Short mmCIF file of C-alpha atoms in Angstrom, two decimals:
data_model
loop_
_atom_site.label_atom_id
_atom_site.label_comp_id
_atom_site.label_asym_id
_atom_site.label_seq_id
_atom_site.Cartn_x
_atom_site.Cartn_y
_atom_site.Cartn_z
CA UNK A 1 168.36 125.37 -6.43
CA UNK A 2 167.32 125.50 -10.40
CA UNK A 3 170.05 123.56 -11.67
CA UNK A 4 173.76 121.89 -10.73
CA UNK A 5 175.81 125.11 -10.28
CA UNK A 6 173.40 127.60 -9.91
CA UNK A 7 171.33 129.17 -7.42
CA UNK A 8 167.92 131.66 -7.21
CA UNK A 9 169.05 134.37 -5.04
CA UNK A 10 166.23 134.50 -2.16
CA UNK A 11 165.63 137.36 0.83
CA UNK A 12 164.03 135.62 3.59
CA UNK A 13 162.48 137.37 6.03
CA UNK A 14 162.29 135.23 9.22
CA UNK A 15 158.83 134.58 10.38
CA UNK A 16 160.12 133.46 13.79
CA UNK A 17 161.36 136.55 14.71
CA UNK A 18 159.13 138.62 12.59
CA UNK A 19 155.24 138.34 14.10
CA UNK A 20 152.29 139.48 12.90
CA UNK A 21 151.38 142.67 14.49
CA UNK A 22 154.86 143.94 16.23
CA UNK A 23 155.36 146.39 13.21
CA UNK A 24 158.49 144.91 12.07
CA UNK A 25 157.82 143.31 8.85
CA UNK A 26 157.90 146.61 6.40
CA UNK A 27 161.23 147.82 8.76
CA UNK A 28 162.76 144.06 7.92
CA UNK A 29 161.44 144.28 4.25
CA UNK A 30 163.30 147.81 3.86
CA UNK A 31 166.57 146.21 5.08
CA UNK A 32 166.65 143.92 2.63
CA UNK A 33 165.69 146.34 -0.10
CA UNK A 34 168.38 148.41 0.94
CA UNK A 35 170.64 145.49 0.89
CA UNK A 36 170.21 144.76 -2.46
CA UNK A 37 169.75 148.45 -3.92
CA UNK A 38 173.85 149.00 -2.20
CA UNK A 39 174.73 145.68 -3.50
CA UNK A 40 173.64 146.21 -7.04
CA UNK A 41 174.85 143.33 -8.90
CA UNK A 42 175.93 143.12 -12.82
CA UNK A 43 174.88 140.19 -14.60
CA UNK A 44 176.72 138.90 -17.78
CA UNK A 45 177.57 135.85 -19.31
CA UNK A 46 181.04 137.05 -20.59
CA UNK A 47 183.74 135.69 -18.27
CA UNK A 48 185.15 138.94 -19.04
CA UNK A 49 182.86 141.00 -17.51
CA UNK A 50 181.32 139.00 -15.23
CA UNK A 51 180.52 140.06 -11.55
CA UNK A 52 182.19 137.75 -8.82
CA UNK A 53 181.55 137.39 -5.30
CA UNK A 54 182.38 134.80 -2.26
CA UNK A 55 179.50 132.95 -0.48
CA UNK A 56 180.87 132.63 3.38
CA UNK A 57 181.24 128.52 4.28
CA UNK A 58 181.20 127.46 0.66
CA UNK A 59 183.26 124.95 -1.01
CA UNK A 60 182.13 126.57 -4.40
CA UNK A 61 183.58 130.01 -4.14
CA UNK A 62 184.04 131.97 -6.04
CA UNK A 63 180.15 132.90 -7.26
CA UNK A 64 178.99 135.26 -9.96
CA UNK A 65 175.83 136.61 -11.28
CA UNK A 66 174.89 135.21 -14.39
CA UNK A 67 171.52 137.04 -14.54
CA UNK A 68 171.06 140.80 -12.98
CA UNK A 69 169.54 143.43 -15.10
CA UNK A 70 171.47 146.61 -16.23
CA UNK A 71 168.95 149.57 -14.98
CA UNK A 72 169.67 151.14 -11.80
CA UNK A 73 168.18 148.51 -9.18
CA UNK A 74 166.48 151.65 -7.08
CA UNK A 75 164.47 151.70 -9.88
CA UNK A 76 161.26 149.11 -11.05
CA UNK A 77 163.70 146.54 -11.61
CA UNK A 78 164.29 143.70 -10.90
CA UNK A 79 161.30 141.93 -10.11
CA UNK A 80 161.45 139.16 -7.77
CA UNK A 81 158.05 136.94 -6.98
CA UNK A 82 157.31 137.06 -3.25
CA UNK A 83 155.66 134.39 -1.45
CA UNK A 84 154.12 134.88 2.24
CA UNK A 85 153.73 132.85 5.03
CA UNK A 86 151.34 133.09 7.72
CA UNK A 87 148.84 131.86 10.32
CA UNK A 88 145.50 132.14 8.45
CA UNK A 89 141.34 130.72 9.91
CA UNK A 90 140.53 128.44 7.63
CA UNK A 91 137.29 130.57 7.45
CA UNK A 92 139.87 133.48 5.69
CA UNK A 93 141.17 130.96 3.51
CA UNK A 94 137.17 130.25 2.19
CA UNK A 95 137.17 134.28 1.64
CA UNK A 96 140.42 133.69 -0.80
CA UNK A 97 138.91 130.53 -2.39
CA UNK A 98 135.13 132.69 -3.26
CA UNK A 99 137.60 135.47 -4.26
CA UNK A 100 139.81 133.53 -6.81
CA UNK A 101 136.87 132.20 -8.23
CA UNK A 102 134.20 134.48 -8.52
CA UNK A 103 136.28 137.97 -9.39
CA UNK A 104 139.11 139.40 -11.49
CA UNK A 105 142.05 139.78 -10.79
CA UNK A 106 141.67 143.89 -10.92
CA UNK A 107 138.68 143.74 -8.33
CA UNK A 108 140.82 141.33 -5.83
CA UNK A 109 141.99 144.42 -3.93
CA UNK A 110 144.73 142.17 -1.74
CA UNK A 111 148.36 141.83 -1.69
CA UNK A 112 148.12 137.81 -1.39
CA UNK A 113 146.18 137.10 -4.72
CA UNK A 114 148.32 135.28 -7.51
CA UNK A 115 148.49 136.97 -10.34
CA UNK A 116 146.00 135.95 -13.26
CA UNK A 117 146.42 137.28 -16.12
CA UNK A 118 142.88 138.13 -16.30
CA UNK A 119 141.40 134.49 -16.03
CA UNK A 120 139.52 132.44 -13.69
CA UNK A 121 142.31 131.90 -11.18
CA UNK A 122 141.13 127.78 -11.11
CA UNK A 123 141.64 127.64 -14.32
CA UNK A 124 145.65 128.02 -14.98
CA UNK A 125 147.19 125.25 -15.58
CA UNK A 126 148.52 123.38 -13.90
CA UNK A 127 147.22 124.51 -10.94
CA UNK A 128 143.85 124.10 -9.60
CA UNK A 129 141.14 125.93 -6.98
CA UNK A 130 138.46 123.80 -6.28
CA UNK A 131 136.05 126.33 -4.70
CA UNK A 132 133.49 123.57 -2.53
CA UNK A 133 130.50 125.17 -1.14
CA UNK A 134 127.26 124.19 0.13
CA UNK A 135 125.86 123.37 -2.84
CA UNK A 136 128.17 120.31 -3.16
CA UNK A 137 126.29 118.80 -0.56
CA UNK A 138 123.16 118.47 -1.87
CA UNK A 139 123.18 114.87 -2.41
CA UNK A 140 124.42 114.52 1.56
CA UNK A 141 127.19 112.68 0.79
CA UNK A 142 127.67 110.03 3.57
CA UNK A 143 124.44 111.59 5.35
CA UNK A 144 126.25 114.93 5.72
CA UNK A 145 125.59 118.50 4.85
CA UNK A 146 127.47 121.51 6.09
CA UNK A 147 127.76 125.45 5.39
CA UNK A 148 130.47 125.92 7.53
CA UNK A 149 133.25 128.24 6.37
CA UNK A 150 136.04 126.20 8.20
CA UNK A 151 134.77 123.16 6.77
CA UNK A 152 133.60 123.95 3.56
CA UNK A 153 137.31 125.55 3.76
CA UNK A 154 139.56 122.18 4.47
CA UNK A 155 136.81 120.43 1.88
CA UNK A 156 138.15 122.93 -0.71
CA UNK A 157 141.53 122.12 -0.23
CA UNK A 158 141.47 118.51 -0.03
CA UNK A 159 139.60 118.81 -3.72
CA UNK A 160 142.08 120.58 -4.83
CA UNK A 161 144.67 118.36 -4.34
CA UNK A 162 142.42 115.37 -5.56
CA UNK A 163 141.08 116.61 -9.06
CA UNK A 164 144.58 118.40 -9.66
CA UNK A 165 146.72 114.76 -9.14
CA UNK A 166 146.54 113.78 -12.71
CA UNK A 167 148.22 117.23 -13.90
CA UNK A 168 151.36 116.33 -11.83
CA UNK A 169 153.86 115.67 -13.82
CA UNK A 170 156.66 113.81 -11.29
CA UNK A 171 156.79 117.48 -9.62
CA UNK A 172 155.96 118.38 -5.87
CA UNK A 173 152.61 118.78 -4.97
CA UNK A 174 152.99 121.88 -3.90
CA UNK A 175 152.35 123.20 -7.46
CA UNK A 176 148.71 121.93 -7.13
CA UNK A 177 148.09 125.65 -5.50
CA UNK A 178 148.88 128.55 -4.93
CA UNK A 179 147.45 128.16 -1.42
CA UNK A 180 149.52 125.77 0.37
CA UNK A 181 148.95 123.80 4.12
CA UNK A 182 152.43 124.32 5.65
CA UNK A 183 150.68 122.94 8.84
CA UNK A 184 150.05 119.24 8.15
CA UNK A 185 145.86 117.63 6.71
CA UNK A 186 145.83 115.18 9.61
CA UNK A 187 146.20 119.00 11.99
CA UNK A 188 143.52 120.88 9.93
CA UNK A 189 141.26 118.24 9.69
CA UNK A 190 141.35 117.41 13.71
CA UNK A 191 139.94 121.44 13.60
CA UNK A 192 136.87 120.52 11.97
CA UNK A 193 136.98 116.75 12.23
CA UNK A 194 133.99 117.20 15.61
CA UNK A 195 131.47 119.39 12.77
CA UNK A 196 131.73 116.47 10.32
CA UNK A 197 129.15 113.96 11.49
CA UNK A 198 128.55 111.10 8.26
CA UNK A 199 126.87 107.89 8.53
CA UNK A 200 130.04 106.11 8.50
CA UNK A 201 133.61 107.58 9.78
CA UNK A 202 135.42 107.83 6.60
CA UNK A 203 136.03 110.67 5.14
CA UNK A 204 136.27 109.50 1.62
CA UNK A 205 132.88 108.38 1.44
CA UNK A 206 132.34 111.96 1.87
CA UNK A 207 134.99 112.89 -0.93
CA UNK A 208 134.21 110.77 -3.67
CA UNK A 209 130.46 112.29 -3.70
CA UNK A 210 132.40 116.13 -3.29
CA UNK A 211 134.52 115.40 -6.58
CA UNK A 212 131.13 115.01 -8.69
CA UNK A 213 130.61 118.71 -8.59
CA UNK A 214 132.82 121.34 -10.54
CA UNK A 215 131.69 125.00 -11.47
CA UNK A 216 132.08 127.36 -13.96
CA UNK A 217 135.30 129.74 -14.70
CA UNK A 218 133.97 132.18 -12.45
CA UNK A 219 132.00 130.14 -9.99
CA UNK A 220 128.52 131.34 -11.17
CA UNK A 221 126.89 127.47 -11.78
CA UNK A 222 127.28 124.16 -10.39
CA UNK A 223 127.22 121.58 -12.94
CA UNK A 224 128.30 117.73 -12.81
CA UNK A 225 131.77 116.96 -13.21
CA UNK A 226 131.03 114.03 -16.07
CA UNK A 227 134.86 112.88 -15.82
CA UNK A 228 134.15 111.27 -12.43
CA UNK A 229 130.36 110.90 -12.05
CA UNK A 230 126.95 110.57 -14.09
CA UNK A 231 123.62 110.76 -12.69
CA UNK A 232 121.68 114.13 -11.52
CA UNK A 233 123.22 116.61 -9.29
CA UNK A 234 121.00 115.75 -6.39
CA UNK A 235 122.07 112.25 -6.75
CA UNK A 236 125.57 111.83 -8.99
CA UNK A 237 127.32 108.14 -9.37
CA UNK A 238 130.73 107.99 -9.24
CA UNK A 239 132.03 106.37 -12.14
CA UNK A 240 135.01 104.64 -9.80
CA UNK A 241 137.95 107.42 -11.59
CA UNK A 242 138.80 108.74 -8.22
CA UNK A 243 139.14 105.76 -7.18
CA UNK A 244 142.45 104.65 -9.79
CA UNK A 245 144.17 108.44 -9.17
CA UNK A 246 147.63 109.00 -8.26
CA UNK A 247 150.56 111.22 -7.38
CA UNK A 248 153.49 110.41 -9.23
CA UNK A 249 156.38 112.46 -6.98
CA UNK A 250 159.93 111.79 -8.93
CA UNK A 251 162.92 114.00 -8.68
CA UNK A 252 166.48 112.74 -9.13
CA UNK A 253 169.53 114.48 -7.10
CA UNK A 254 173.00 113.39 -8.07
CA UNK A 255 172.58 110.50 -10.51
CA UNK A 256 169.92 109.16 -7.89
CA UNK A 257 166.48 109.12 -8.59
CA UNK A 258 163.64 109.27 -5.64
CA UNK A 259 159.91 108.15 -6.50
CA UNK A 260 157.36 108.18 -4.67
CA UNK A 261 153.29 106.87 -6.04
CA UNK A 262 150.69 107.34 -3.37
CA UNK A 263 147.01 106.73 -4.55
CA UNK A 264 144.73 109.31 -4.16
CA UNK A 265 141.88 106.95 -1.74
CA UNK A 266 145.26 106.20 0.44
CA UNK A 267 145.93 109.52 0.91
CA UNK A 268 142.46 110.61 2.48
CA UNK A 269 142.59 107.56 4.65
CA UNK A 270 145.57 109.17 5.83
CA UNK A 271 144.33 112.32 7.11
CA UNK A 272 142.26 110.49 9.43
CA UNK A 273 144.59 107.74 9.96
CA UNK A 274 147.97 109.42 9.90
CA UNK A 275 151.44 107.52 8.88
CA UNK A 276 154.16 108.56 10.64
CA UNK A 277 152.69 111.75 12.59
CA UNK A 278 151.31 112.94 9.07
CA UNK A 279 149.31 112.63 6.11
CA UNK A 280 151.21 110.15 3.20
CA UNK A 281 151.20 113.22 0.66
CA UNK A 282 153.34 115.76 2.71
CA UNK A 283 155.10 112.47 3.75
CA UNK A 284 156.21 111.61 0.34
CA UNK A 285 156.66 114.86 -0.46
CA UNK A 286 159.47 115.47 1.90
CA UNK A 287 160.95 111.85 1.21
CA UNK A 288 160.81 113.55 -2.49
CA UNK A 289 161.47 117.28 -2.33
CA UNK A 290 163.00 117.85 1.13
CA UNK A 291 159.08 118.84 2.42
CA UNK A 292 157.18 121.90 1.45
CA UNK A 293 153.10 121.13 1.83
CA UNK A 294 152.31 119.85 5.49
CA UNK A 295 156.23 120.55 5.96
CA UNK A 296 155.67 122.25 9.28
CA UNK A 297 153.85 118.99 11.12
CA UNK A 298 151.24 119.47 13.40
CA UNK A 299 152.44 123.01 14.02
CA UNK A 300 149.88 125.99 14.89
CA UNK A 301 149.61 129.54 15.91
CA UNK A 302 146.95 131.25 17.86
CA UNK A 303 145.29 134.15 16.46
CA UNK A 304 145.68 137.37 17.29
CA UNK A 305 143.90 138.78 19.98
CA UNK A 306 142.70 135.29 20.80
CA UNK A 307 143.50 131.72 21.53
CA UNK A 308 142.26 130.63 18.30
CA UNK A 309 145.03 128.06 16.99
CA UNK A 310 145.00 128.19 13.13
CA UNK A 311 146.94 126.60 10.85
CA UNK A 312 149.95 127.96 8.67
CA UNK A 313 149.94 128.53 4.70
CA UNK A 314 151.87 129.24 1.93
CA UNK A 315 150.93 131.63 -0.65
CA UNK A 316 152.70 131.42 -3.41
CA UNK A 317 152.93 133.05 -7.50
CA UNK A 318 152.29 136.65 -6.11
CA UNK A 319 152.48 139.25 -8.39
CA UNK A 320 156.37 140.13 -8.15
CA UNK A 321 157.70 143.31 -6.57
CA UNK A 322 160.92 145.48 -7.46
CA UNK A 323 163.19 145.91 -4.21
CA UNK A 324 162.28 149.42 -4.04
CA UNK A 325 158.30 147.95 -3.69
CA UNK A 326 159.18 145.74 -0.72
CA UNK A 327 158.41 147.90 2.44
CA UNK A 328 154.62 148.99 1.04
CA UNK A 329 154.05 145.39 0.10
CA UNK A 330 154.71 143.69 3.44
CA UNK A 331 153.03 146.96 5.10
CA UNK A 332 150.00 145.96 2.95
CA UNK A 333 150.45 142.20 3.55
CA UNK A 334 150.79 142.50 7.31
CA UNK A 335 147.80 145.11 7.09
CA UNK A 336 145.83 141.96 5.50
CA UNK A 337 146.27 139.21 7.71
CA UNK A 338 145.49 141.24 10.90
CA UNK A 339 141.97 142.26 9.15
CA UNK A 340 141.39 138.38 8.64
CA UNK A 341 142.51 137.52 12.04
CA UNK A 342 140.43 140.59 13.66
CA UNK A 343 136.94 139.27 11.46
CA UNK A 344 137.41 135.22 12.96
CA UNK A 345 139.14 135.65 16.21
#
């Protein structure tokens, strides 16, 4: 929905049917090309000329498309901006993390990458990719060091939801990136929770140390993040910032406005400690927005050709595909994720 009256028209292709590996997803993605390319809709904002249509079941009828380009839709055009959902290893989602920050966007050679417009990917606004690597835990936060991929993985996106909580803007927090848990933090973390031994149980001790490190646009050097710490690398201070952040999640629907303010120390606690079967951010965020991150619970899926339960994520601000493009982008997507799954199973 972008507005009273108006609606974003969507294809969905239906992951529940559709799974990864049964060769359906390009025939499915061709259907719906098709669909379109015979329906070829007219946009224009006369009330003259304007194209009108039914919706079955709705009280609104009738419809019409305000918005539809005039070139022959078998053509490049439209575009529309795909997003993909899928089982991923946390290990794969590392790979994408290194990826996004140490290369351009013409050397990413993969059909999931955002598009970049030639910068550091962690560096538009207002999303963030906080790429955490062994490095970060140099100073053993908590009396811990890893250079595990699966943890150095859930690290990475916790961060990113921490430093990017000032930039949001009463929005969901599912515009923090472009890589988003639709399986819950409480369900990823219990995946790595047995490889993260500290001298205390609590996870933030471990996070406050992890948000004193930040790197350069393309990941090359480690260097203190000054907003939240002082001191040396091998043994920052936190300045006690971290400890004041919050998520400000506001949306009003009908003359009724939600809000929901969740500090940022709360929220870690709650991936250990869960509220309600979940963490308190993909809690509010479904009080807020109807649920997008961690909007698919504790839910997993094993890998393929394994048991291997992994969780399920969201990528999201793909580069955008005319309907004709559809079948050879999920060919190439579907081509993707069984590579990752085939390198962690």
């Amino acid at each position: 929905m972008v507005e009273n009256g108006y609606l974003t028209l969507e294809y969905i292709l239906d992951g529940k049917k559709l799974k990864l590996g049964d060769g359906e997803l390009a025939k499915a993605a061709q259907q719906a090309s098709d669909d379109y390319i015979d329906w070829n809709p007219k946009g224009s904002t006369s009330s003259e000329e304007r194209y009108e249509f039914d919706i079955a079941d709705s009280h609104c009828n009738p419809w019409y498309v305000s918005e539809a380009p005039k070139e022959d839709p078998s053509k490049k055009s439209p575009k529309f901006q795909p997003q993909v959902t899928a089982p991923i290893p946390l290990e794969g989602v590392y790979d994408y993390f290194e990826t996004m920050n140490t290369k351009r966007e013409e050397e990413y050679n993969s059909a999931l990458m955002p598009s970049n417009n030639g910068r550091g990917y962690r560096f538009r606004e207002p999303s963030r990719l906080e790429w955490v690597r062994e490095e970060y835990f140099q100073a053993s936060p908590n009396g811990f060091k890893t250079s595990e991929k699966d943890v150095l993985a859930f690290f990475s996106l916790v961060m990113s939801y921490i430093k990017g909580a000032e930039k949001l803007d009463e929005e969901s927090p599912k515009e923090l990136s472009k890589i988003m848990p639709r399986t819950n933090f409480p369900t990823i973390y219990g995946l790595v929770k047995d490889k993260i031994k500290g001298n205390t149980d609590k996870l933030y001790d471990i996070v406050k140390i992890l948000a004193c490190y930040t790197s350069d646009e393309w990941g090359t050097q480690i260097s203190l993040d000054q907003e939240f710490c002082s001191g040396p690398l091998s043994d920052p201070v936190p300045n006690g910032k971290i400890d004041g952040l919050e998520y400000n999640l506001s949306d009003e629907n009908g003359g009724k406005t939600t809000r929901q303010i969740i500090k940022v120390q709360d929220w870690v606690n709650s991936i250990q400690s869960p509220v309600d079967g979940t963490d308190l951010l993909s809690k509010a965020d479904k009080e807020v927005f109807k649920g997008s991150i961690g909007g698919l619970g504790s839910t997993l899926e094993t890998m393929l050709g394994s048991g291997k339960e992994v969780p399920i994520f969201e990528f999201r601000r793909i580069q955008s595909r005319a309907p004709c493009d559809w079948p050879d982008f999920a060919d190439e997507v579907e081509s993707e994720l069984k590579r990752i799954h085939e390198r962690y199973r």
